[in-house]
Amino acid sequence: MADSAGQWQEYIRDVPDFPKPGIVFKDITPLLANGEAFAATIAEMAALVGSDVDAIVGIESRGFIFGAALAQKLGLGLITVRKPGKLPADVHSIEYELEYGFDRLEIHRDALSAGHRVVIVDDLLATGGTAAATVKLVGQLGATVDACLFLIELDFLEGHKALSGTRVESLLHY
């Protein structure tokens, strides 16, 4: 296993023209399939989480993979942010703009409250729309976002700009 996150790129597979022509998809399944690489990734993420964080917030769906492992490693709870209609209790929701249209995210109303500090986790930061909506959603429940943490950041899309004012940490940059 590599000693630094920059060398973990060997576990990320480029898939050209997926899901549509012109897109080079960053496939994380080889990293997930390698226990040593996945464990090292979670350890690196854990080192970026402050000691005053109360919970990890995972964004559907690949954010659940990294968020659950990270929460378990740190002894914290996992709060899930889901697409509409997936959570069974009362939810708070937010609509946000995509490149071509709109989408919506939901969180249980009782998942967080004032005074909670969280780290939002997802696999990829692209344009930042989903992460920015999650930051707003968490804030509307009264909680504070300590950081947004990603495995991969596509630097050329400048998604970190959508998260202005929030600490952004990414292990791999493309």
CSV table of C-alpha atoms in Angstrom, one decimal:
chain,number,residue,atom,x,y,z
A,1,MET,CA,0.0,0.0,0.0
A,2,ALA,CA,1.1,3.5,-0.8
A,3,ASP,CA,2.4,5.7,2.1
A,4,SER,CA,0.6,8.9,0.9
A,5,ALA,CA,-2.8,9.7,-0.6
A,6,GLY,CA,-1.2,11.1,-3.8
A,7,GLN,CA,0.0,7.5,-4.6
A,8,TRP,CA,-3.5,6.1,-4.1
A,9,GLN,CA,-4.4,7.2,-7.6
A,10,GLU,CA,-3.4,3.8,-8.8
A,11,TYR,CA,-6.6,2.5,-7.2
A,12,ILE,CA,-8.8,5.0,-9.2
A,13,ARG,CA,-9.8,3.7,-12.6
A,14,ASP,CA,-10.6,6.1,-15.5
A,15,VAL,CA,-13.7,5.0,-17.5
A,16,PRO,CA,-14.0,7.1,-20.6
A,17,ASP,CA,-17.3,8.2,-22.0
A,18,PHE,CA,-19.3,7.2,-18.8
A,19,PRO,CA,-22.0,7.9,-18.1
A,20,LYS,CA,-22.1,9.8,-21.4
A,21,PRO,CA,-19.7,10.8,-24.2
A,22,GLY,CA,-16.9,13.2,-23.1
A,23,ILE,CA,-17.0,12.3,-19.4
A,24,VAL,CA,-14.1,10.5,-17.9
A,25,PHE,CA,-15.6,8.8,-14.8
A,26,LYS,CA,-13.4,8.3,-11.8
A,27,ASP,CA,-14.2,4.7,-10.7
A,28,ILE,CA,-13.5,4.1,-7.0
A,29,THR,CA,-14.4,0.4,-6.9
A,30,PRO,CA,-10.8,-0.8,-7.2
A,31,LEU,CA,-9.9,1.2,-4.1
A,32,LEU,CA,-12.9,-0.2,-2.3
A,33,ALA,CA,-12.0,-3.7,-3.3
A,34,ASN,CA,-8.5,-3.4,-1.8
A,35,GLY,CA,-8.8,-3.7,2.0
A,36,GLU,CA,-5.4,-2.1,2.7
A,37,ALA,CA,-6.0,0.8,0.3
A,38,PHE,CA,-9.5,1.4,1.7
A,39,ALA,CA,-8.3,1.3,5.3
A,40,ALA,CA,-5.5,3.7,4.6
A,41,THR,CA,-7.9,6.1,2.9
A,42,ILE,CA,-10.2,6.1,5.9
A,43,ALA,CA,-7.2,6.6,8.2
A,44,GLU,CA,-6.1,9.6,6.1
A,45,MET,CA,-9.6,11.0,6.3
A,46,ALA,CA,-9.8,10.4,10.0
A,47,ALA,CA,-6.6,12.5,10.5
A,48,LEU,CA,-8.4,15.5,9.0
A,49,VAL,CA,-11.4,15.4,11.4
A,50,GLY,CA,-11.1,17.6,14.5
A,51,SER,CA,-11.6,16.3,18.0
A,52,ASP,CA,-14.6,18.5,18.5
A,53,VAL,CA,-16.7,16.9,15.8
A,54,ASP,CA,-20.0,15.2,16.9
A,55,ALA,CA,-21.0,13.3,13.8
A,56,ILE,CA,-20.2,12.5,10.2
A,57,VAL,CA,-22.7,13.4,7.5
A,58,GLY,CA,-22.7,11.1,4.5
A,59,ILE,CA,-24.2,12.2,1.2
A,60,GLU,CA,-26.1,9.6,-0.9
A,61,SER,CA,-24.8,7.3,-2.0
A,62,ARG,CA,-21.0,6.8,-2.1
A,63,GLY,CA,-20.7,9.3,0.8
A,64,PHE,CA,-22.3,6.6,2.9
A,65,ILE,CA,-19.4,4.2,2.1
A,66,PHE,CA,-16.7,6.6,3.3
A,67,GLY,CA,-18.9,8.2,5.9
A,68,ALA,CA,-19.8,5.0,7.6
A,69,ALA,CA,-16.3,3.7,7.8
A,70,LEU,CA,-15.0,7.1,9.0
A,71,ALA,CA,-17.7,7.4,11.6
A,72,GLN,CA,-17.0,3.8,12.9
A,73,LYS,CA,-13.2,4.5,13.0
A,74,LEU,CA,-13.8,7.7,15.0
A,75,GLY,CA,-16.5,6.4,17.3
A,76,LEU,CA,-19.0,8.9,15.9
A,77,GLY,CA,-22.6,8.6,14.6
A,78,LEU,CA,-23.4,8.7,10.8
A,79,ILE,CA,-26.1,11.1,9.6
A,80,THR,CA,-27.4,10.3,6.1
A,81,VAL,CA,-28.5,12.9,3.6
A,82,ARG,CA,-30.7,11.3,1.0
A,83,LYS,CA,-32.6,11.9,-2.2
A,84,PRO,CA,-36.4,12.6,-1.7
A,85,GLY,CA,-38.6,9.8,-0.3
A,86,LYS,CA,-35.9,7.6,1.2
A,87,LEU,CA,-36.0,8.6,4.8
A,88,PRO,CA,-38.9,7.3,6.9
A,89,ALA,CA,-39.4,10.0,9.6
A,90,ASP,CA,-40.0,13.8,9.3
A,91,VAL,CA,-37.5,15.4,7.1
A,92,HIS,CA,-36.1,18.8,6.3
A,93,SER,CA,-35.3,19.3,2.6
A,94,ILE,CA,-33.5,21.6,0.3
A,95,GLU,CA,-33.8,22.1,-3.5
A,96,TYR,CA,-30.6,23.0,-5.3
A,97,GLU,CA,-29.6,23.7,-8.9
A,98,LEU,CA,-27.8,21.2,-11.1
A,99,GLU,CA,-26.1,22.0,-14.4
A,100,TYR,CA,-29.3,20.9,-16.2
A,101,GLY,CA,-32.2,21.3,-13.8
A,102,PHE,CA,-32.8,20.9,-10.1
A,103,ASP,CA,-32.6,18.2,-7.4
A,104,ARG,CA,-33.5,17.8,-3.8
A,105,LEU,CA,-31.9,16.5,-0.7
A,106,GLU,CA,-33.4,15.5,2.7
A,107,ILE,CA,-32.2,14.9,6.2
A,108,HIS,CA,-34.2,13.7,9.3
A,109,ARG,CA,-35.4,16.8,11.2
A,110,ASP,CA,-34.1,15.3,14.5
A,111,ALA,CA,-30.7,14.2,13.1
A,112,LEU,CA,-28.9,17.4,14.2
A,113,SER,CA,-29.5,20.5,16.3
A,114,ALA,CA,-27.8,23.7,17.5
A,115,GLY,CA,-24.4,23.0,18.9
A,116,HIS,CA,-23.6,19.9,16.8
A,117,ARG,CA,-20.4,20.0,14.8
A,118,VAL,CA,-20.2,17.8,11.7
A,119,VAL,CA,-17.9,16.8,8.9
A,120,ILE,CA,-19.7,16.2,5.6
A,121,VAL,CA,-18.2,13.3,3.5
A,122,ASP,CA,-18.6,12.3,-0.1
A,123,ASP,CA,-16.5,10.5,-2.6
A,124,LEU,CA,-16.1,13.3,-5.2
A,125,LEU,CA,-16.2,17.1,-5.4
A,126,ALA,CA,-17.1,18.2,-8.9
A,127,THR,CA,-19.1,21.5,-9.3
A,128,GLY,CA,-19.9,21.6,-5.5
A,129,GLY,CA,-23.6,21.9,-5.9
A,130,THR,CA,-24.6,18.8,-3.8
A,131,ALA,CA,-22.0,19.5,-1.1
A,132,ALA,CA,-23.1,23.2,-0.9
A,133,ALA,CA,-26.7,22.2,-0.6
A,134,THR,CA,-25.8,19.7,2.2
A,135,VAL,CA,-23.9,22.5,4.0
A,136,LYS,CA,-27.0,24.7,3.9
A,137,LEU,CA,-29.3,21.8,4.9
A,138,VAL,CA,-27.1,21.0,8.0
A,139,GLY,CA,-27.0,24.7,8.8
A,140,GLN,CA,-30.8,25.0,8.6
A,141,LEU,CA,-31.0,22.4,11.4
A,142,GLY,CA,-28.7,24.6,13.5
A,143,ALA,CA,-25.6,22.5,13.3
A,144,THR,CA,-22.1,23.7,12.2
A,145,VAL,CA,-20.1,22.2,9.4
A,146,ASP,CA,-16.5,21.8,10.5
A,147,ALA,CA,-15.3,20.7,7.1
A,148,CYS,CA,-16.3,18.9,3.8
A,149,LEU,CA,-14.1,15.9,3.2
A,150,PHE,CA,-13.8,14.2,-0.2
A,151,LEU,CA,-11.7,11.3,-1.6
A,152,ILE,CA,-11.4,13.0,-5.0
A,153,GLU,CA,-11.6,16.7,-6.1
A,154,LEU,CA,-11.9,17.6,-9.8
A,155,ASP,CA,-9.9,20.8,-9.6
A,156,PHE,CA,-10.8,22.1,-13.1
A,157,LEU,CA,-14.5,22.3,-12.1
A,158,GLU,CA,-13.6,24.6,-9.1
A,159,GLY,CA,-16.2,23.0,-6.8
A,160,HIS,CA,-14.5,24.4,-3.8
A,161,LYS,CA,-15.8,27.8,-4.8
A,162,ALA,CA,-19.3,26.7,-4.1
A,163,LEU,CA,-18.2,25.9,-0.6
A,164,SER,CA,-16.6,29.3,0.1
A,165,GLY,CA,-16.3,29.8,3.9
A,166,THR,CA,-16.2,26.0,4.6
A,167,ARG,CA,-13.0,24.1,5.0
A,168,VAL,CA,-12.6,21.7,2.1
A,169,GLU,CA,-10.2,18.7,2.3
A,170,SER,CA,-9.6,16.3,-0.6
A,171,LEU,CA,-7.2,13.4,-0.7
A,172,LEU,CA,-6.8,13.2,-4.4
A,173,HIS,CA,-6.8,16.0,-7.0
A,174,TYR,CA,-7.4,15.7,-10.7
